[in-house]
PDB file of C-alpha atoms in Angstrom:
ATOM      1  CA  MET A  13     128.126 138.651  94.631  1.00  0.00           C
ATOM      2  CA  GLU A  14     126.765 135.122  94.225  1.00  0.00           C
ATOM      3  CA  LYS A  15     124.912 135.438  97.532  1.00  0.00           C
ATOM      4  CA  SER A  16     122.898 138.460  96.393  1.00  0.00           C
ATOM      5  CA  ARG A  17     121.901 136.721  93.133  1.00  0.00           C
ATOM      6  CA  ILE A  18     120.346 133.864  95.099  1.00  0.00           C
ATOM      7  CA  LYS A  19     118.257 136.242  97.215  1.00  0.00           C
ATOM      8  CA  THR A  20     116.869 138.045  94.178  1.00  0.00           C
ATOM      9  CA  LYS A  21     115.953 134.903  92.252  1.00  0.00           C
ATOM     10  CA  PRO A  22     112.168 134.799  91.710  1.00  0.00           C
ATOM     11  CA  LEU A  23     109.908 132.128  93.148  1.00  0.00           C
ATOM     12  CA  LEU A  24     109.148 129.093  91.031  1.00  0.00           C
ATOM     13  CA  SER A  25     106.056 129.170  88.857  1.00  0.00           C
ATOM     14  CA  LYS A  26     103.039 127.224  90.117  1.00  0.00           C
ATOM     15  CA  ALA A  27     103.682 124.474  87.571  1.00  0.00           C
ATOM     16  CA  GLN A  28     107.351 124.130  88.590  1.00  0.00           C
ATOM     17  CA  TYR A  29     106.400 124.199  92.265  1.00  0.00           C
ATOM     18  CA  ARG A  30     103.741 121.518  91.706  1.00  0.00           C
ATOM     19  CA  GLU A  31     106.313 119.381  89.871  1.00  0.00           C
ATOM     20  CA  ARG A  32     108.778 119.763  92.744  1.00  0.00           C
ATOM     21  CA  ILE A  33     106.075 118.769  95.241  1.00  0.00           C
ATOM     22  CA  LEU A  34     105.144 115.693  93.191  1.00  0.00           C
ATOM     23  CA  LYS A  35     108.786 114.609  92.953  1.00  0.00           C
ATOM     24  CA  SER A  36     109.171 115.037  96.688  1.00  0.00           C
ATOM     25  CA  VAL A  37     106.007 113.062  97.437  1.00  0.00           C
ATOM     26  CA  GLY A  38     107.047 110.311  95.017  1.00  0.00           C
ATOM     27  CA  PHE A  39     110.512 109.999  96.513  1.00  0.00           C
ATOM     28  CA  SER A  40     109.237 110.021 100.087  1.00  0.00           C
ATOM     29  CA  MET A  41     106.642 107.342  99.216  1.00  0.00           C
ATOM     30  CA  SER A  42     109.381 105.182  97.684  1.00  0.00           C
ATOM     31  CA  LEU A  43     111.453 105.587 100.869  1.00  0.00           C
ATOM     32  CA  LEU A  44     108.393 104.610 102.884  1.00  0.00           C
ATOM     33  CA  ALA A  45     107.760 101.526 100.715  1.00  0.00           C
ATOM     34  CA  PHE A  46     111.432 100.522 100.969  1.00  0.00           C
ATOM     35  CA  SER A  47     111.422 100.917 104.759  1.00  0.00           C
ATOM     36  CA  LEU A  48     108.179  98.980 105.136  1.00  0.00           C
ATOM     37  CA  GLY A  49     109.551  96.279 102.833  1.00  0.00           C
ATOM     38  CA  ILE A  50     112.623  95.805 105.012  1.00  0.00           C
ATOM     39  CA  GLY A  51     110.450  95.526 108.108  1.00  0.00           C
ATOM     40  CA  MET A  52     107.953  93.184 106.522  1.00  0.00           C
ATOM     41  CA  MET A  53     110.628  90.805 105.247  1.00  0.00           C
ATOM     42  CA  GLY A  54     112.404  90.776 108.584  1.00  0.00           C
ATOM     43  CA  TYR A  55     109.270  90.163 110.590  1.00  0.00           C
ATOM     44  CA  HIS A  56     108.067  87.505 108.162  1.00  0.00           C
ATOM     45  CA  TYR A  57     111.308  85.552 107.720  1.00  0.00           C
ATOM     46  CA  LEU A  58     113.059  86.141 111.047  1.00  0.00           C
ATOM     47  CA  CYS A  59     110.074  86.352 113.391  1.00  0.00           C
ATOM     48  CA  SER A  60     107.789  83.872 111.571  1.00  0.00           C
ATOM     49  CA  LEU A  61     104.851  86.285 111.351  1.00  0.00           C
ATOM     50  CA  THR A  62     102.280  86.226 108.549  1.00  0.00           C
ATOM     51  CA  TRP A  63     102.602  88.920 105.883  1.00  0.00           C
ATOM     52  CA  VAL A  64      99.697  90.900 107.311  1.00  0.00           C
ATOM     53  CA  ASP A  65     101.107  90.731 110.845  1.00  0.00           C
ATOM     54  CA  ALA A  66     104.534  91.653 109.480  1.00  0.00           C
ATOM     55  CA  LEU A  67     103.011  94.710 107.758  1.00  0.00           C
ATOM     56  CA  LEU A  68     101.228  95.697 110.951  1.00  0.00           C
ATOM     57  CA  ASN A  69     104.356  95.419 113.094  1.00  0.00           C
ATOM     58  CA  ALA A  70     106.572  97.173 110.545  1.00  0.00           C
ATOM     59  CA  SER A  71     104.058 100.009 110.200  1.00  0.00           C
ATOM     60  CA  MET A  72     103.706 100.429 113.938  1.00  0.00           C
ATOM     61  CA  ILE A  73     107.465 100.452 114.501  1.00  0.00           C
ATOM     62  CA  LEU A  74     108.092 102.810 111.574  1.00  0.00           C
ATOM     63  CA  THR A  75     105.623 105.373 112.914  1.00  0.00           C
ATOM     64  CA  GLY A  76     106.943 105.112 116.457  1.00  0.00           C
ATOM     65  CA  MET A  77     103.910 103.375 117.974  1.00  0.00           C
ATOM     66  CA  GLY A  78     105.725 100.226 119.031  1.00  0.00           C
ATOM     67  CA  PRO A  79     105.366  96.540 118.229  1.00  0.00           C
ATOM     68  CA  VAL A  80     102.050  94.700 118.322  1.00  0.00           C
ATOM     69  CA  ASP A  81     103.175  91.068 118.608  1.00  0.00           C
ATOM     70  CA  THR A  82     105.383  89.652 121.352  1.00  0.00           C
ATOM     71  CA  LEU A  83     108.591  88.216 119.937  1.00  0.00           C
ATOM     72  CA  THR A  84     110.009  85.066 121.489  1.00  0.00           C
ATOM     73  CA  SER A  85     113.167  84.286 119.515  1.00  0.00           C
ATOM     74  CA  ALA A  86     116.463  86.062 120.094  1.00  0.00           C
ATOM     75  CA  THR A  87     116.875  86.586 116.334  1.00  0.00           C
ATOM     76  CA  GLY A  88     113.486  88.285 116.144  1.00  0.00           C
ATOM     77  CA  LYS A  89     114.248  90.524 119.103  1.00  0.00           C
ATOM     78  CA  ILE A  90     117.606  91.586 117.629  1.00  0.00           C
ATOM     79  CA  PHE A  91     115.964  92.312 114.273  1.00  0.00           C
ATOM     80  CA  ALA A  92     113.181  94.312 115.946  1.00  0.00           C
ATOM     81  CA  SER A  93     115.755  96.359 117.861  1.00  0.00           C
ATOM     82  CA  CYS A  94     117.768  97.124 114.736  1.00  0.00           C
ATOM     83  CA  TYR A  95     114.621  97.897 112.741  1.00  0.00           C
ATOM     84  CA  ALA A  96     113.393 100.256 115.464  1.00  0.00           C
ATOM     85  CA  LEU A  97     116.685 102.198 115.343  1.00  0.00           C
ATOM     86  CA  PHE A  98     116.548 102.282 111.539  1.00  0.00           C
ATOM     87  CA  SER A  99     112.902 103.355 111.628  1.00  0.00           C
ATOM     88  CA  GLY A 100     113.601 106.401 113.780  1.00  0.00           C
ATOM     89  CA  ILE A 101     116.050 107.751 111.230  1.00  0.00           C
ATOM     90  CA  ALA A 102     113.944 106.637 108.258  1.00  0.00           C
ATOM     91  CA  PHE A 103     110.812 108.357 109.589  1.00  0.00           C
ATOM     92  CA  LEU A 104     112.635 111.647 110.096  1.00  0.00           C
ATOM     93  CA  THR A 105     114.197 111.391 106.634  1.00  0.00           C
ATOM     94  CA  ILE A 106     110.859 110.639 104.977  1.00  0.00           C
ATOM     95  CA  PHE A 107     109.259 113.563 106.808  1.00  0.00           C
ATOM     96  CA  ALA A 108     112.081 115.906 105.748  1.00  0.00           C
ATOM     97  CA  VAL A 109     111.954 114.835 102.105  1.00  0.00           C
ATOM     98  CA  PHE A 110     108.167 115.165 102.049  1.00  0.00           C
ATOM     99  CA  PHE A 111     108.068 118.714 103.459  1.00  0.00           C
ATOM    100  CA  SER A 112     111.350 120.160 102.131  1.00  0.00           C
ATOM    101  CA  PRO A 113     109.891 121.869  99.015  1.00  0.00           C
ATOM    102  CA  ILE A 114     107.180 123.534 101.110  1.00  0.00           C
ATOM    103  CA  PHE A 115     109.682 124.694 103.716  1.00  0.00           C
ATOM    104  CA  HIS A 116     112.106 125.872 101.007  1.00  0.00           C
ATOM    105  CA  ASN A 117     109.365 127.881  99.301  1.00  0.00           C
ATOM    106  CA  PHE A 118     108.356 129.428 102.629  1.00  0.00           C
ATOM    107  CA  LEU A 119     111.921 130.494 103.412  1.00  0.00           C
ATOM    108  CA  HIS A 120     112.451 131.793  99.887  1.00  0.00           C
ATOM    109  CA  ARG A 121     109.231 133.841 100.068  1.00  0.00           C
ATOM    110  CA  PHE A 122     110.220 135.119 103.542  1.00  0.00           C
ATOM    111  CA  HIS A 123     113.624 136.289 102.268  1.00  0.00           C
ATOM    112  CA  LEU A 124     112.037 138.008  99.281  1.00  0.00           C
ATOM    113  CA  ASP A 125     109.629 139.843 101.613  1.00  0.00           C
ATOM    114  CA  VAL A 126     112.488 140.899 103.907  1.00  0.00           C
ATOM    115  CA  ASP A 127     114.592 142.120 100.971  1.00  0.00           C
ATOM    116  CA  GLU A 128     111.677 144.121  99.513  1.00  0.00           C
ATOM    117  CA  SER A 129     110.855 145.795 102.838  1.00  0.00           C
ATOM    118  CA  ALA A 130     114.534 146.601 103.452  1.00  0.00           C
ATOM    119  CA  GLY A 131     114.762 148.302 100.058  1.00  0.00           C
ATOM    120  CA  GLU A 132     111.818 150.603 100.841  1.00  0.00           C
ATOM    121  CA  GLU A 133     113.554 152.299 103.762  1.00  0.00           C
TER     122      GLU A 133
END
């Protein structure tokens, strides 16, 4: 019985949908800032890069492009390896959080269309 109630629930209003999108964008941007912050601090303090170079390397690693500067210390190389592994998961999570309300709305609309066409037969 609970399952059928979920399928018949109406779509969100445009204002509610816009609010959900804004929350999603805000949360994904905070995840992005947090992830970049971790990378920047690591590259600055462990790899002795300037803040701008640390931002560049963290951004490139986070988006999957790869590092820009060559690292010479073992500590820097270990950090870069760990940050690259973290970045793969973080990027996918940020992407999922960013697009989840749009995808949810699409699936909800699709199920409403399927239910309406099934009732006409």
